[in-house]
XYZ file of C-alpha atoms in Angstrom:
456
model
C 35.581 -13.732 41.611
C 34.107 -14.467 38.031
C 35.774 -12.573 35.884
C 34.478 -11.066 32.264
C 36.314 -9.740 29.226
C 35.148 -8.460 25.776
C 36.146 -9.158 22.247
C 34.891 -6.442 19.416
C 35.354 -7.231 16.056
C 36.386 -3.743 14.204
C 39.292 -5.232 11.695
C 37.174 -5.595 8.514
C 37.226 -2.370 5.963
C 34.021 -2.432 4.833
C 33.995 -2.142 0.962
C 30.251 -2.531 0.436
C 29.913 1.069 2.127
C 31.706 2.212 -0.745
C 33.386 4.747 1.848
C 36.692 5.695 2.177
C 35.779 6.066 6.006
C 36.071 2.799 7.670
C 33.005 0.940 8.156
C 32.910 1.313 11.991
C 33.430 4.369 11.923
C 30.435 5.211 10.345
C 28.215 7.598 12.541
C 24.448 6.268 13.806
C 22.502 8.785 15.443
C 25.667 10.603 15.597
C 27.653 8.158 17.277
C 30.347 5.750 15.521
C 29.190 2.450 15.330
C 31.710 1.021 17.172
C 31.466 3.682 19.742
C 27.695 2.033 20.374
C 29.539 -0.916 20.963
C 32.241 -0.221 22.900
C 29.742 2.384 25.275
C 27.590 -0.448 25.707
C 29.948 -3.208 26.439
C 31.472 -0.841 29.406
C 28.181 -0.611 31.019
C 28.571 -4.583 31.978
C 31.455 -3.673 33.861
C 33.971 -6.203 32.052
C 37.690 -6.562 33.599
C 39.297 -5.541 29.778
C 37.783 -4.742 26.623
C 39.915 -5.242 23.874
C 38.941 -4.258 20.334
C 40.198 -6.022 17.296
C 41.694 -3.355 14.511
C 42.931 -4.063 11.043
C 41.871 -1.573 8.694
C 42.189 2.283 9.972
C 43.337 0.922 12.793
C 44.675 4.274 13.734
C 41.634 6.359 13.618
C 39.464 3.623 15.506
C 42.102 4.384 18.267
C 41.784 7.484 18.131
C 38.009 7.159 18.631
C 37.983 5.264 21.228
C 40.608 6.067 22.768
C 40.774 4.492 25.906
C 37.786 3.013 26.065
C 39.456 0.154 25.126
C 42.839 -1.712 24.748
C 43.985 -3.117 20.706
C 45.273 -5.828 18.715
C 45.823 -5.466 15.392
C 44.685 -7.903 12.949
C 47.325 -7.321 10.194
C 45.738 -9.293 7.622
C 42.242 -10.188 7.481
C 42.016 -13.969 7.506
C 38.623 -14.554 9.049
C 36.350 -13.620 12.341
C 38.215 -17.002 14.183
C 41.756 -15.521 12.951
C 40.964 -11.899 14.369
C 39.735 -13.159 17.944
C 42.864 -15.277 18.020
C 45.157 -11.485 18.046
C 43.564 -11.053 21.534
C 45.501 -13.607 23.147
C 48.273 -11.628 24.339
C 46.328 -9.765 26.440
C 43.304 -12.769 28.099
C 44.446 -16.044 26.865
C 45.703 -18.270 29.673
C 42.754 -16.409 32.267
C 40.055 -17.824 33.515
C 36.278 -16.116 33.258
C 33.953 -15.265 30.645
C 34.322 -13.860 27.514
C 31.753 -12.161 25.566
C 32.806 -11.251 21.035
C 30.554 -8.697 19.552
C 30.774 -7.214 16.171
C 31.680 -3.674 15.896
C 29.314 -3.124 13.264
C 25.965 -4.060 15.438
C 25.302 -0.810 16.495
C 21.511 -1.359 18.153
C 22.738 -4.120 20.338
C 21.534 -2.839 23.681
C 23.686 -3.723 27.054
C 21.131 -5.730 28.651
C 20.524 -8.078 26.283
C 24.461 -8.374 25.806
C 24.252 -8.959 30.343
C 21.325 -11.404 29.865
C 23.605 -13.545 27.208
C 26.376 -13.416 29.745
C 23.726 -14.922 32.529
C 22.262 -17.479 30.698
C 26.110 -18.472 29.697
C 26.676 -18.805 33.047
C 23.341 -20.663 34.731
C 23.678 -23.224 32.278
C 27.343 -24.233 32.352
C 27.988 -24.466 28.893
C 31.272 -23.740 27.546
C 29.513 -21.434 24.383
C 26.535 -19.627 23.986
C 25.455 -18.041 20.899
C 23.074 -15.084 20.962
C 20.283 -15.954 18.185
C 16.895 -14.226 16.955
C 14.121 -14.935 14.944
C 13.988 -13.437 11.653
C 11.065 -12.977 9.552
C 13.300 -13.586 6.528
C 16.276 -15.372 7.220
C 18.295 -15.471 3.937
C 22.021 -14.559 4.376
C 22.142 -15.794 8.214
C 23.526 -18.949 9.258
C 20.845 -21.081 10.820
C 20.237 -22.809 14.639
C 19.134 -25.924 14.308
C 17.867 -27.971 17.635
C 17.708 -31.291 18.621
C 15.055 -33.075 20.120
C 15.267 -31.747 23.110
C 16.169 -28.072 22.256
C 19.823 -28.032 22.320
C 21.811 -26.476 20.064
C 22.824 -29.124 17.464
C 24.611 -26.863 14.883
C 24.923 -23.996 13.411
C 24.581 -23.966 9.239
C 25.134 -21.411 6.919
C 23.020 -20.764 4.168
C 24.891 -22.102 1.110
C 25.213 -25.518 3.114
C 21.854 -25.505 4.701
C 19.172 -28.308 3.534
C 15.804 -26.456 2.269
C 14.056 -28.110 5.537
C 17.065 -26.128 7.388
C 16.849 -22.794 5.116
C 13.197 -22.628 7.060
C 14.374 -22.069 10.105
C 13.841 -19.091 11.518
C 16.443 -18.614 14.250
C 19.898 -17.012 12.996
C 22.998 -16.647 14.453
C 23.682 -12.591 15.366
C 27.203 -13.355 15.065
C 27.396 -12.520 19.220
C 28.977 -15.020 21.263
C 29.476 -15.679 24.909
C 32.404 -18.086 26.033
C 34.576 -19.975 28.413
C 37.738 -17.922 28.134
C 40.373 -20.891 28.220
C 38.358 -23.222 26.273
C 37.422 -20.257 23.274
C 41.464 -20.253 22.920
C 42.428 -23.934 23.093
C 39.430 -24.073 20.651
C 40.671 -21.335 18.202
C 44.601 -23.421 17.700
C 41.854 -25.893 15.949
C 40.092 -24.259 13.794
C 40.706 -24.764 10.156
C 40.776 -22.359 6.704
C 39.668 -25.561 4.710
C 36.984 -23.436 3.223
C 36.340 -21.563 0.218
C 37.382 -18.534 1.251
C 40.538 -20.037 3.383
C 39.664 -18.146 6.093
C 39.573 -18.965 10.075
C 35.745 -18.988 10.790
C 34.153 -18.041 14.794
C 31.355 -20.659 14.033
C 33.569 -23.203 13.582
C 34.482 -22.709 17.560
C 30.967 -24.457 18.734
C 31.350 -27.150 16.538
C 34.768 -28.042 18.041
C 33.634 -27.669 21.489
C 30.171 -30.154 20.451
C 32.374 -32.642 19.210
C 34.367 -32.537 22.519
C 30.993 -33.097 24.369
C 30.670 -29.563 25.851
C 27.643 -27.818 26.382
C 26.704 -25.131 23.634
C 23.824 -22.795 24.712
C 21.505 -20.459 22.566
C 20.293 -17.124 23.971
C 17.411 -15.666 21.866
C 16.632 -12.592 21.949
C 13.494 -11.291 21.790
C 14.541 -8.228 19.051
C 15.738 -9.032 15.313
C 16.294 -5.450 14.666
C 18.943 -4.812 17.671
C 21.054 -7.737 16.282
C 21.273 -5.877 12.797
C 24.748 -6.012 11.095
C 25.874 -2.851 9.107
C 27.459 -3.747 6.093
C 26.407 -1.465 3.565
C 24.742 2.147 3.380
C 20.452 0.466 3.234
C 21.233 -1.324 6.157
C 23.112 1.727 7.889
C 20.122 3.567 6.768
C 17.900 0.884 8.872
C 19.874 0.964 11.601
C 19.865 4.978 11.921
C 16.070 4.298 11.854
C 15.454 2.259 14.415
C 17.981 3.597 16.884
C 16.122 7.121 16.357
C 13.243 5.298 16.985
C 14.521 3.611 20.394
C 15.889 7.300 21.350
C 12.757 9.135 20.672
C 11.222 6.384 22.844
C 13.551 6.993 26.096
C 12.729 10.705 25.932
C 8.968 10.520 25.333
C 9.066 7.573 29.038
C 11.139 10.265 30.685
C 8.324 13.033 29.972
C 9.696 14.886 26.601
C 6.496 15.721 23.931
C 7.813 14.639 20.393
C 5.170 15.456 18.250
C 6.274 13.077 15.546
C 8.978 11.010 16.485
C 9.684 9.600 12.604
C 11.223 12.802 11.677
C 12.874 14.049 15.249
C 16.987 13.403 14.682
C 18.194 12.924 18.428
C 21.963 12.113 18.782
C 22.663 9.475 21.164
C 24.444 11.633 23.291
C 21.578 14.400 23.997
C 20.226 14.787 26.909
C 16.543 16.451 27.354
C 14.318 17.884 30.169
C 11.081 17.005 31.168
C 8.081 19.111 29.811
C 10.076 20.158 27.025
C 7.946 19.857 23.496
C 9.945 18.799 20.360
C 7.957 19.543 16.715
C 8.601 17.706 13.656
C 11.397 17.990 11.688
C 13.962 19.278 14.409
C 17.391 17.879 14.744
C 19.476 17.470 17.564
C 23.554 16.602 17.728
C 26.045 16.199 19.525
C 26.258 15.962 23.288
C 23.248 18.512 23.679
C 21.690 19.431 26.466
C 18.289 20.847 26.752
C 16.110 22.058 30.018
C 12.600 21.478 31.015
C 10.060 23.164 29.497
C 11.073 24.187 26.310
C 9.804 24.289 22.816
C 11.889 23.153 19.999
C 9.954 24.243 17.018
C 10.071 23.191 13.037
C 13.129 23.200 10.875
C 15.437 23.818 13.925
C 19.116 22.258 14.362
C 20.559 22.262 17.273
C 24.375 20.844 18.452
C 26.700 20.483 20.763
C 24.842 23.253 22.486
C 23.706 23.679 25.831
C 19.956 24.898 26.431
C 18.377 26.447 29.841
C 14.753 25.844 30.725
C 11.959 27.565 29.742
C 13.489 28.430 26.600
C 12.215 28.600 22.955
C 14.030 28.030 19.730
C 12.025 28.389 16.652
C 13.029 27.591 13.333
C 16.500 28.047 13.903
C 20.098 26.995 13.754
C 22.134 26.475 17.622
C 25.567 25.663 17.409
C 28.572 25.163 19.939
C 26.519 27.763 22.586
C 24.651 27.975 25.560
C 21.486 30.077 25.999
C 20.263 30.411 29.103
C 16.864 30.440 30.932
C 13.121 31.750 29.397
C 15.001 32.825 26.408
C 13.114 32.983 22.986
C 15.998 32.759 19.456
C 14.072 33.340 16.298
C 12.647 32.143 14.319
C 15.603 32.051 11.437
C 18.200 32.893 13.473
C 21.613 31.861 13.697
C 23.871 31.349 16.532
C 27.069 30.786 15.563
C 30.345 28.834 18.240
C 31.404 30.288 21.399
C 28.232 31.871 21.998
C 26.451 32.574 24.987
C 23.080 33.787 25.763
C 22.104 34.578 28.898
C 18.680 34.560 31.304
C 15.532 35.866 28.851
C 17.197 36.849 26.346
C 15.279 37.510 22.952
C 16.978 36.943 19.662
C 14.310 37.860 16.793
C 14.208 36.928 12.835
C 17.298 37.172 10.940
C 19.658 37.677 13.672
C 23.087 36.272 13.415
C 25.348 36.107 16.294
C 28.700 34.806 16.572
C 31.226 34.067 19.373
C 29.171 37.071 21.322
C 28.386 37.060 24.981
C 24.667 38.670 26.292
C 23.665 39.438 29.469
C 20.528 38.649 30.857
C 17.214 40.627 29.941
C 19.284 41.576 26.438
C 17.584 41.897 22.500
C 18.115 41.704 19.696
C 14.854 41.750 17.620
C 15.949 41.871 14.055
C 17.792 42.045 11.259
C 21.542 42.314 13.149
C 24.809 41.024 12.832
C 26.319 40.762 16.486
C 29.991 39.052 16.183
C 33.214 39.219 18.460
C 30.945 41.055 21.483
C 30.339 41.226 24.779
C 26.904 42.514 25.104
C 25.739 43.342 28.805
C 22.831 42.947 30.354
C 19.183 45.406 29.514
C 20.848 45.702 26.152
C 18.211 46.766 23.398
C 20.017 46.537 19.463
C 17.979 48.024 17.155
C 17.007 46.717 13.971
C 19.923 46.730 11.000
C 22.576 46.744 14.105
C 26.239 45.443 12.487
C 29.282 44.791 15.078
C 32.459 45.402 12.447
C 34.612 43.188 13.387
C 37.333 42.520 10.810
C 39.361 45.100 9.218
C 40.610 42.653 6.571
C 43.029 40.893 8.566
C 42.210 40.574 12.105
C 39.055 40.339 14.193
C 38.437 42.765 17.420
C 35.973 42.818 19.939
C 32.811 45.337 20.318
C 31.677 45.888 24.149
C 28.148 47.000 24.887
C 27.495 47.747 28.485
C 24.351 47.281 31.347
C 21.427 49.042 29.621
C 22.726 50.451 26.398
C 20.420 51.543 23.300
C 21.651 50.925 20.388
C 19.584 52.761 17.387
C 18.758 50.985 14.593
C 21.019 50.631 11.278
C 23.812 51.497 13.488
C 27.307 50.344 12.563
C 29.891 49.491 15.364
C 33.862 49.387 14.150
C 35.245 47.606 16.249
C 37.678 47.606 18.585
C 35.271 50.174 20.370
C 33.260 50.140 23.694
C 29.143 51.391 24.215
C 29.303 52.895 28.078
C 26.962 52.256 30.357
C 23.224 53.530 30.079
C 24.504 55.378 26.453
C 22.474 55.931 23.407
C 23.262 55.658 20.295
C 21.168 57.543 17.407
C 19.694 55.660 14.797
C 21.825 55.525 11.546
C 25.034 56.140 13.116
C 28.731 54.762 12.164
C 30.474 54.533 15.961
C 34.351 54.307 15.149
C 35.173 55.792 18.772
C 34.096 54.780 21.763
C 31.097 55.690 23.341
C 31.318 57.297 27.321
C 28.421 55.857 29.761
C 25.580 57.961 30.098
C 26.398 59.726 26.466
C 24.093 59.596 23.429
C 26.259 59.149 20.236
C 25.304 60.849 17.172
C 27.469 59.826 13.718
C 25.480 60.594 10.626
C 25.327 63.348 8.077
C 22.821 66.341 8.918
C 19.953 65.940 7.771
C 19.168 68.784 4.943
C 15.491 69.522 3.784
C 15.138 71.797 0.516
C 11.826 73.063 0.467
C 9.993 72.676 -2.854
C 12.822 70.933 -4.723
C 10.760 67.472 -5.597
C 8.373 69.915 -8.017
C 11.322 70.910 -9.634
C 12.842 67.805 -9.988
C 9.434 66.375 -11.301
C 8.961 69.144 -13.856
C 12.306 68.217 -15.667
């Protein structure tokens, strides 16, 4: 049995992001970096993943979790230095070993599978995962012999200027022979500027031992893109929203202009459904078939039915159900859920508030802490008074309840079944089914008074 391990380079802190979060930890499409990664990598089906962590080492555990297993690079002394703290867990075992950098976010798991192939059909002992860059400057450079092998590998400040117009960088992505990547590593040097323990230097110990060193190119600059400061997070947010909008428009979703529709990694969409411009999506969404997401919405960590319309509105935490229509401006609020053709209208806020199916609310309403049955009508102005000044409590509307508008509800109070209540009206008591609820002051009507009042 071949066996296959990844290395993930997550140690390095990241002061060009001028963050105090650490840099793989920064969010892409809503996803840490290094979550990219590490999601990715388990989709080759390795034996162990183990992640290099230095700085925040802490909170990259607790992102991943266990995704992963760690060694902690106490002091950063170089890429060849922070592989080497993975030894106590796959040095010594034979198989492959792939090191990725936890800050190449776009690096997709098939070309990280095809690297581990062409590792293997050719025998060699390293293979480095190049691309061809339209501007090369910063990336050390893949220069060939004769006969196409990889000769070396030369950075930029050492490279000749017939060498600096090469095209083909190193990504920084590696495949290896497990045993000989760690008899290689105890001879690596820091006799460099920087004193540091360099990965390059790995291939040119194994060349001058007369192993095979392999190049995999890949056919995509932009998925090999390192994130070191905020314009190239900025690119990399780009095209990964761009490869996103992509998947959903082959599976059958309209996006109407995919350069400003913010999917999340994570969201999943339906077939049919039609996405306008400007609409954002986060979290671990889920959205039905046959929908219409519509301008200026936001929408996460929410679950949507089919058939459903959101327009121009703001979704969070919640599930709405089937051929429902929310807005436009509305807001739902956590721990929400709508149920089957529902309609919330303009300027409705609801929050942590159940509906039953067939239920409205068409304008203007505040419905918090409630359970709302189902045939509900709220009339416009509608407020559910839920805190007293200290403590929340709950308003119940029953099955096929009227509710009159610029009513007030103080909660804790229940709406019977089938009841009416009058337009205007403060309910502080509950509400019997069948029973129409009047609370407002009688209305008085003084004949002839506005002359006199106009005449003073």
């Amino acid at each position: 049995m071949d066996h296959t391990y990844a290395v993930i380079l997550a140690a390095g802190q990241g002061t060009r992001m001028k963050s105090k979060l650490y840099k793989v930890l920064h969010p892409v499409c809503g996803m840490p970096m290094v979550e990219h990664v590490t999601g990715n990598i388990h989709q080759l089906g390795v034996e162990k993943i183990v992640t290099i962590v230095g700085h925040g080492a802490e909170k990259v555990k607790d992102q991943l979790g266990d995704m992963s297993e760690y060694a902690l690079q106490e002091e950063q002394l170089g890429t060849a230095h922070a592989v080497q703290q993975a030894a106590p867990l796959i040095e010594g075992k034979a198989g492959t070993t792939i090191v990725v950098c936890g800050d190449t976010p776009l690096i997709r798991a098939e070309t990280m599978q095809s690297l581990i192939d062409h590792h293997k059909e050719t025998g060699a002992k390293a293979t480095i995962l190049t691309a061809i860059a339209e501007d090369p400057t910063g990336y050390g450079r893949i220069i060939r012999d004769a006969s196409e092998s990889v000769e070396k590998i030369v950075e930029q400040k050492d490279a000749s200027t017939a060498e600096q117009a090469v095209k083909e960088i190193n990504t920084g992505t590696y495949c290896f022979d497990n045993e000989a990547l760690f008899d290689a590593l105890k001879n690596v040097s820091n006799d460099n500027v920087q004193g540091e323990y360099y990965l390059p230097d790995v291939i040119e110990i194994l060349q001058k031992q007369g192993e095979i060193v392999a190049a995999f190119a890949t056919d995509s600059f932009e998925e090999t893109l390192g994130v070191n400061d905020r314009v190239a997070l900025s690119q990399a947010e780009t095209f990964l929203r761009r490869r996103i909008a992509e998947q959903h428009m082959r599976a059958g979703v309209s996006i109407i202009d995919p350069a400003t529709a913010y999917i999340s990694a994570q969201a999943k969409i339906g077939a049919d459904t039609i996405i306008h411009p400007n609409v954002t999506i986060e979290g671990d969404t889920v959205i039905g078939e046959d929908c219409v997401i519509t301008s200026n919405t936001r929408i996460v960590s929410s679950t949507i039915g089919d058939r459903t319309e959101i327009r121009s509105s703001e979704v969070y935490d919640s599930t709405i159900g089937n051929d429902t229509a929310v807005g436009p401006f509305a807001h739902i609020r956590p721990q929400s859920a709508l149920g089957n053709e529902v309609k919330i209208g303009n300027f409705v806020e609801v929050k942590k508030a159940e509906l039953g199916t067939g239920s409205k609310v068409s304008h203007l309403s505040y419905i918090g802490d409630a359970l709302v049955g189902s045939g509900v009508n709220i009339g416009c102005g509608t407020i559910t008074v839920n805190y007293d000044g200290k403590n929340k409590h709950l308003t119940t509307i029953e099955d096929d309840s009227f509710i009159g508008c610029n009513s007030n509800l103080i909660a804790p109070v229940t709406i019977g079944k089938g009841s009416y209540v009058a337009a205007g009206s403060t309910i502080s008591k509950d509400v019997p089914s069948d029973a129409l609820a009047i609370a407002r002051a009688r209305q008085e009507n003084k004949e002839g008074y506005a002359s006199k009042l106009n005449r003073k």
